[in-house]
XYZ file of C-alpha atoms in Angstrom:
488
model
C -118.370 163.971 19.628
C -119.699 164.138 16.129
C -122.841 162.232 15.227
C -123.531 159.014 17.304
C -124.533 157.016 14.329
C -122.630 159.177 11.680
C -120.081 156.314 11.070
C -122.967 153.859 10.184
C -124.823 156.290 7.877
C -121.771 157.659 5.958
C -119.137 155.884 4.050
C -115.763 157.471 3.808
C -115.509 159.648 0.874
C -112.304 161.400 -0.208
C -111.856 164.459 -2.587
C -111.655 163.377 -6.246
C -108.589 164.146 -8.559
C -108.565 165.429 -12.158
C -107.583 162.873 -14.528
C -104.096 162.033 -15.307
C -104.159 163.059 -18.602
C -105.079 166.592 -17.786
C -103.183 167.108 -14.540
C -99.673 166.142 -15.985
C -100.154 169.267 -18.336
C -99.048 171.396 -15.788
C -97.570 171.832 -12.185
C -100.984 172.868 -10.367
C -102.565 171.113 -7.375
C -105.214 168.791 -8.988
C -107.746 167.903 -6.182
C -111.402 168.430 -6.269
C -112.651 169.546 -3.087
C -115.720 167.852 -1.589
C -118.974 170.128 -1.265
C -119.210 171.603 2.144
C -122.077 169.327 3.350
C -120.251 166.317 2.257
C -117.399 167.602 4.595
C -119.479 167.713 7.415
C -120.948 164.243 6.782
C -117.377 163.016 6.903
C -117.097 165.019 9.998
C -120.026 163.036 11.447
C -118.133 159.713 10.874
C -115.910 160.477 13.838
C -117.119 158.061 16.663
C -117.577 158.755 20.442
C -114.771 156.069 20.773
C -113.782 157.030 24.441
C -110.041 156.661 23.832
C -109.323 158.395 20.756
C -106.146 156.922 19.438
C -105.957 159.296 16.668
C -104.361 161.711 19.429
C -101.508 159.450 19.917
C -101.385 158.465 16.329
C -100.537 161.970 15.801
C -97.115 163.325 16.329
C -98.693 166.974 17.161
C -101.513 165.589 19.204
C -104.056 167.517 17.318
C -107.572 167.343 19.029
C -108.988 165.786 16.223
C -112.529 164.399 17.483
C -112.859 168.023 18.818
C -112.542 169.772 15.383
C -114.336 166.819 13.491
C -117.275 167.420 15.862
C -117.290 171.242 14.790
C -117.125 170.530 11.349
C -119.971 168.159 11.691
C -122.117 170.833 13.210
C -120.911 173.552 10.835
C -118.846 175.381 13.222
C -115.839 176.010 11.037
C -114.362 178.873 12.707
C -114.039 176.980 16.100
C -112.673 174.073 14.212
C -110.007 176.245 12.797
C -109.276 177.619 16.410
C -109.118 173.918 17.669
C -107.000 172.765 14.958
C -104.173 175.901 15.276
C -104.096 175.164 18.863
C -101.591 172.300 18.341
C -100.602 172.810 14.607
C -98.988 175.853 13.602
C -99.431 174.824 9.628
C -102.428 172.538 8.726
C -102.118 173.640 5.329
C -98.952 171.822 5.110
C -99.986 168.645 7.030
C -103.125 168.662 5.525
C -101.372 168.157 2.036
C -98.206 166.448 2.699
C -98.628 164.207 5.903
C -99.202 160.557 5.461
C -101.977 160.900 8.196
C -100.541 158.341 11.230
C -103.691 159.684 12.810
C -106.036 157.907 10.221
C -104.158 154.701 10.689
C -104.913 155.078 14.569
C -108.220 155.858 13.961
C -110.713 153.107 16.087
C -113.146 153.250 13.145
C -110.349 151.841 10.987
C -110.324 148.523 12.971
C -113.199 147.332 10.797
C -113.964 150.248 8.480
C -112.264 153.041 6.613
C -110.970 155.612 8.964
C -112.268 158.957 9.422
C -110.835 161.210 6.395
C -109.035 163.265 8.981
C -106.206 164.608 7.001
C -108.799 166.015 4.287
C -111.046 167.659 6.802
C -108.110 169.207 8.098
C -107.105 170.643 4.813
C -110.540 172.163 4.346
C -110.784 173.676 7.904
C -107.416 175.601 7.227
C -108.360 176.327 3.517
C -111.889 177.708 4.735
C -110.120 179.757 7.470
C -108.232 181.486 4.842
C -110.886 182.010 2.760
C -113.065 183.873 5.217
C -110.283 185.901 6.708
C -110.098 184.141 10.015
C -106.285 183.474 9.778
C -104.842 186.845 10.722
C -101.530 188.274 12.388
C -101.444 188.122 16.179
C -98.194 189.692 17.154
C -97.191 189.458 21.007
C -98.429 192.309 23.060
C -95.152 192.460 25.042
C -91.723 191.936 23.877
C -89.156 190.226 26.277
C -86.064 191.877 24.993
C -84.576 188.487 24.235
C -83.334 187.509 20.778
C -83.352 183.815 19.078
C -81.883 182.791 15.853
C -83.169 180.104 13.972
C -81.020 178.562 11.389
C -83.247 176.776 8.331
C -86.663 177.868 7.321
C -88.405 174.280 6.819
C -91.299 173.322 8.986
C -89.172 172.661 12.134
C -87.652 176.296 11.982
C -90.905 177.777 11.024
C -92.842 176.193 13.966
C -90.083 177.117 16.398
C -89.860 180.546 15.153
C -93.748 181.351 15.432
C -93.786 179.709 18.941
C -91.091 181.622 20.067
C -92.336 184.991 18.812
C -95.556 184.240 20.597
C -93.647 184.152 23.700
C -92.479 187.621 22.929
C -88.844 187.167 21.824
C -87.288 188.712 19.032
C -86.876 186.126 16.310
C -84.851 185.873 13.134
C -84.833 182.979 10.642
C -81.639 182.516 8.600
C -82.117 180.642 5.434
C -79.296 179.604 2.959
C -81.282 179.499 -0.220
C -83.107 182.557 -2.011
C -86.802 181.572 -0.604
C -87.934 180.515 2.586
C -89.503 177.093 3.101
C -86.693 174.439 2.757
C -87.786 171.397 1.591
C -91.393 172.611 1.596
C -90.337 174.930 -1.509
C -87.368 173.323 -2.751
C -88.078 169.432 -2.186
C -92.119 169.082 -2.607
C -93.258 169.437 -6.378
C -95.931 172.137 -6.690
C -98.584 169.604 -8.045
C -98.504 168.302 -4.292
C -98.480 171.869 -2.737
C -98.414 175.021 -4.632
C -95.929 177.615 -3.192
C -98.375 180.360 -2.848
C -99.582 178.129 0.161
C -96.171 178.895 2.034
C -95.933 182.589 0.780
C -99.742 183.312 2.324
C -98.347 181.882 5.794
C -95.173 183.613 5.482
C -96.842 187.036 5.248
C -98.647 186.455 8.430
C -95.433 185.319 10.254
C -93.706 188.463 9.130
C -96.678 190.603 10.149
C -96.322 188.878 13.550
C -92.719 190.332 13.827
C -90.423 187.465 12.712
C -87.801 188.468 10.581
C -86.382 186.481 7.692
C -83.156 186.732 6.075
C -82.337 184.637 2.756
C -79.315 183.918 0.996
C -77.827 183.420 4.576
C -75.850 180.589 4.822
C -74.216 179.926 8.226
C -70.558 178.917 7.949
C -70.203 180.391 4.783
C -71.524 183.902 4.473
C -72.637 184.060 8.271
C -70.400 183.557 11.159
C -71.446 181.048 13.604
C -69.631 182.745 16.571
C -71.330 186.027 15.490
C -74.810 184.782 15.695
C -73.867 183.217 19.308
C -72.767 186.749 20.245
C -75.606 188.808 18.690
C -78.399 186.200 20.004
C -79.675 185.004 23.108
C -80.208 181.503 22.075
C -79.742 179.787 18.732
C -81.913 176.825 17.502
C -80.607 174.695 14.327
C -83.385 173.391 12.172
C -81.245 172.667 9.179
C -82.827 169.190 8.518
C -81.103 165.918 7.521
C -79.524 166.826 4.035
C -76.949 164.375 3.437
C -78.000 162.266 0.440
C -77.720 158.481 0.488
C -75.484 157.560 -2.478
C -75.095 154.336 -4.623
C -71.325 153.713 -4.871
C -71.483 151.322 -7.433
C -69.418 150.816 -10.761
C -70.753 153.976 -13.201
C -72.140 155.879 -10.641
C -70.180 159.130 -12.162
C -72.062 158.564 -15.428
C -73.687 161.531 -17.183
C -77.354 160.963 -16.563
C -77.049 159.718 -13.096
C -78.493 162.468 -10.533
C -79.782 162.911 -6.971
C -83.463 163.157 -6.774
C -83.199 166.249 -4.709
C -81.133 168.264 -7.373
C -83.925 167.201 -10.026
C -86.770 167.983 -7.851
C -85.226 171.501 -6.558
C -84.294 172.595 -10.167
C -88.130 171.887 -11.422
C -89.347 173.885 -8.461
C -86.942 176.736 -9.372
C -88.274 176.476 -13.064
C -91.885 176.416 -12.063
C -91.081 179.440 -10.160
C -89.555 181.269 -12.858
C -85.748 180.851 -11.433
C -84.640 178.833 -14.155
C -85.134 178.033 -17.800
C -86.335 174.477 -18.505
C -83.577 173.966 -20.764
C -81.079 174.593 -17.707
C -82.624 171.711 -15.484
C -82.276 168.432 -15.444
C -84.975 167.302 -17.831
C -86.951 164.027 -18.244
C -88.092 165.008 -21.484
C -88.005 162.295 -24.167
C -85.925 160.253 -22.064
C -86.211 156.619 -20.527
C -86.498 157.222 -16.749
C -85.621 154.997 -13.992
C -86.122 155.946 -10.294
C -84.311 154.278 -7.574
C -86.164 154.330 -4.374
C -89.900 153.784 -3.511
C -90.566 156.484 -1.103
C -92.244 159.476 -1.516
C -89.432 161.290 -2.915
C -89.191 158.528 -5.637
C -92.898 159.346 -6.116
C -92.585 162.807 -6.752
C -89.609 161.984 -8.942
C -92.069 159.858 -11.015
C -94.685 162.554 -11.142
C -92.413 165.312 -12.287
C -90.850 163.224 -14.895
C -94.286 162.396 -16.688
C -95.016 166.129 -16.576
C -91.471 166.557 -18.086
C -92.755 164.400 -21.099
C -90.678 161.373 -20.491
C -90.723 158.256 -22.904
C -91.184 155.791 -19.896
C -90.878 155.775 -16.181
C -89.611 153.015 -14.099
C -89.399 152.589 -10.481
C -86.960 150.241 -8.510
C -87.441 149.217 -4.812
C -84.829 146.907 -3.005
C -87.538 145.856 -0.407
C -90.056 143.265 -0.965
C -93.483 144.271 -2.331
C -95.510 145.319 0.831
C -98.858 143.580 1.796
C -102.329 145.587 0.396
C -103.478 145.458 3.885
C -102.020 145.448 7.369
C -99.279 142.855 7.990
C -99.801 140.812 11.016
C -96.873 142.314 12.973
C -98.187 145.619 12.711
C -101.418 145.658 14.257
C -103.920 148.679 14.788
C -103.219 151.263 15.852
C -99.427 151.199 14.839
C -98.290 152.380 11.476
C -98.374 149.811 8.890
C -95.731 149.242 5.984
C -98.693 148.564 3.320
C -98.351 148.905 -0.208
C -98.984 152.574 -1.365
C -100.319 154.141 -4.544
C -99.927 157.835 -4.816
C -101.272 159.874 -7.338
C -97.967 160.159 -9.386
C -97.981 156.225 -9.558
C -101.377 156.403 -11.245
C -99.978 158.892 -13.825
C -97.780 156.095 -15.246
C -94.904 153.906 -13.877
C -93.829 150.363 -13.949
C -93.030 149.351 -10.243
C -90.235 146.658 -9.422
C -89.651 145.503 -6.114
C -87.022 143.157 -4.404
C -84.431 144.408 -7.390
C -80.995 145.729 -6.473
C -78.921 148.050 -9.021
C -75.485 146.476 -9.728
C -73.803 148.811 -12.257
C -74.590 151.832 -14.472
C -73.563 151.633 -18.147
C -72.417 154.502 -20.219
C -70.892 155.086 -23.671
C -67.399 156.214 -24.876
C -68.553 160.006 -24.039
C -69.728 158.791 -20.448
C -73.480 159.287 -21.058
C -75.561 156.949 -19.377
C -77.218 154.201 -21.892
C -78.615 151.821 -19.059
C -77.985 149.660 -16.081
C -77.689 146.181 -14.867
C -79.731 144.908 -11.924
C -80.297 141.567 -9.889
C -83.203 140.363 -8.116
C -82.787 139.852 -4.172
C -84.404 138.431 -1.318
C -84.599 139.256 2.234
C -83.448 136.650 5.070
C -84.810 136.903 8.311
C -83.282 135.501 11.474
C -84.855 135.745 14.942
C -82.530 138.389 16.762
C -80.590 139.219 13.811
C -80.773 142.119 11.179
C -82.426 141.183 7.875
C -79.719 139.911 5.347
C -80.189 140.842 1.591
C -79.113 137.980 -0.656
C -78.848 137.891 -4.485
C -80.857 135.608 -6.481
C -78.364 133.810 -8.784
C -79.355 133.914 -12.614
C -81.529 136.726 -12.207
C -79.532 139.637 -13.692
C -81.101 141.985 -16.154
C -80.009 144.853 -18.560
C -82.236 147.958 -18.825
C -81.999 150.638 -21.146
C -82.263 154.239 -19.763
C -80.720 157.714 -20.334
C -81.802 159.303 -16.883
C -81.378 157.708 -13.431
C -82.837 159.533 -10.386
C -81.597 158.186 -6.760
C -84.291 158.907 -4.243
C -82.676 156.630 -1.519
C -83.123 159.061 1.376
C -80.834 160.935 3.793
C -78.201 159.789 6.080
C -78.093 162.684 8.446
C -77.310 166.329 8.844
C -74.642 168.329 7.362
C -71.436 168.355 9.645
C -70.541 171.958 8.707
C -73.041 173.620 11.331
C -71.702 171.052 14.341
C -68.249 172.129 13.263
C -68.910 175.616 13.254
C -70.684 175.707 16.602
C -68.490 172.914 18.122
C -71.268 170.419 18.573
C -71.369 166.651 19.342
C -72.951 164.466 16.798
C -74.620 161.061 17.632
C -74.067 157.842 15.778
C -76.599 158.461 13.387
C -75.066 161.714 12.077
C -77.646 163.943 13.842
C -76.600 166.937 16.047
C -76.781 165.326 19.489
C -79.593 166.671 21.895
C -82.277 164.811 23.712
C -86.128 165.184 23.818
C -86.003 166.067 27.604
C -84.882 169.929 26.572
C -83.510 169.921 22.957
C -80.388 171.428 24.228
C -77.084 170.459 22.601
C -73.548 170.103 24.502
C -73.136 174.014 24.141
C -75.119 176.290 26.508
C -77.851 178.201 24.771
C -77.713 176.343 21.111
C -80.664 173.940 20.512
C -81.692 171.758 17.866
C -84.857 170.294 16.328
C -86.428 168.472 13.393
C -84.927 166.154 11.108
C -81.391 167.673 12.170
C -82.169 166.073 15.628
C -84.228 163.058 15.018
C -83.078 162.339 11.433
C -85.396 162.033 8.152
C -88.892 162.179 9.184
C -92.233 163.268 8.441
C -93.351 166.961 8.354
C -95.936 166.594 11.186
C -92.746 165.398 13.204
C -90.780 168.525 12.039
C -93.630 170.722 13.282
C -93.793 168.892 16.519
C -90.198 169.309 17.080
C -90.357 172.962 16.353
C -92.932 173.442 18.660
C -91.373 171.228 21.613
C -87.930 172.974 21.170
C -89.636 176.439 21.456
C -90.961 175.605 24.780
C -87.463 174.653 25.962
C -85.789 177.576 24.608
C -88.176 179.795 26.298
C -87.691 178.171 29.760
C -83.931 178.728 28.897
C -84.483 182.287 28.258
C -87.119 183.227 31.011
C -86.838 180.513 33.670
C -90.237 179.069 32.947
C -92.459 178.820 29.825
C -96.142 178.952 29.239
C -95.781 177.742 25.605
C -97.541 174.124 25.061
C -95.460 171.129 25.524
C -96.735 167.771 24.838
C -95.952 164.304 26.494
C -93.623 162.397 24.063
C -93.319 159.177 25.765
C -96.532 157.454 24.329
C -95.935 158.906 20.705
C -95.314 156.469 17.640
C -91.736 156.559 16.166
C -93.014 157.132 12.434
């Protein structure tokens, strides 16, 4: 695969960014693509490593050495065909995936890994530019119908796969536009929404029907769906947000991160005025939570014109390199600096918020924190311990809670009469993605809990195979072995 000596001749080269000063003036993507020849050099870095651990590092099982080899040889159309064989939406993963494949790259043992994610993005962008990605509707329809509830990456992947099998697929989305968290959770500076829209045009041309403002359990009757469709696939995500139940949590100025991000996306889309959204303009902002959602809040706050942005993380500061207990090829919990961090933020680790402080009118004016330490004992869960005499008051007038999600909304389970597991997900196994009720399946975060976009697409594809087999007795849709995949 690739050039035998490529990894010795070429160092890793990533795409550049516009300067923070320039890019925070708008909400557009700000990456500067490498020249085609440079990308082909990056493809040449892929080793003939014998056992490509990137395959198992990728939840989709992407054929990474194969498309890297095609890129190196300048065969971009062939690369696009290989990439789409396992990934319905590489334009999404190429922008948003944290790239577990790169952490599993054999070259990454002692060098910078192959820039797989950037190569992936450029393959699909080249394919769209050249007109290679076109609608491919099924030649024969089965007469079977499937309802997909939720239009995030899991729902869209399941829909396309089942449509390819010849079934009539209808996707129900409770929001006004299709995309789920891709549209209303991911800021435009990470992925502009025309990226979603151009793919949706393809899916519609292939015969998939989309119904928006269709909220199952509110204005769409669940029982009617069961009667009207031969199978139902629930892909509603894990949308119950984790709260911070401390004194003052009801202060005006304490908001959930997803409310903040969704409103901003609606503003960028022209659906809301800036005056009508949760705004960080002129405010001292504290973001509580150190994950990707917290990072998105930081980047958005800086674009609003915040006076200052501070980020709290209750966990200890990660190491710069791989921790000893997370060796290659496993996913390491390393310190991550995103483009949003580079735009301006002060980060604090091992810190817990104790109380929100407000004025007589209930407006947030500050909060109180304490430093914490994590106590580890063999065979026991880590224990959080406050460090005495470390309390501190912080001035702020906007707090954004980016604390993750605790599970799926119970409404759909109740409407369909489904069991939920101890993690508040709709109960179904990887064996066939079926719930306790015949004909109803579930996939994505709604089944496995909050996870990565690449896992959501994988789940949608896997579920589609089992739904097709349920409807037809057997299925030719691809199915991968999940026994050795990482739990990222």
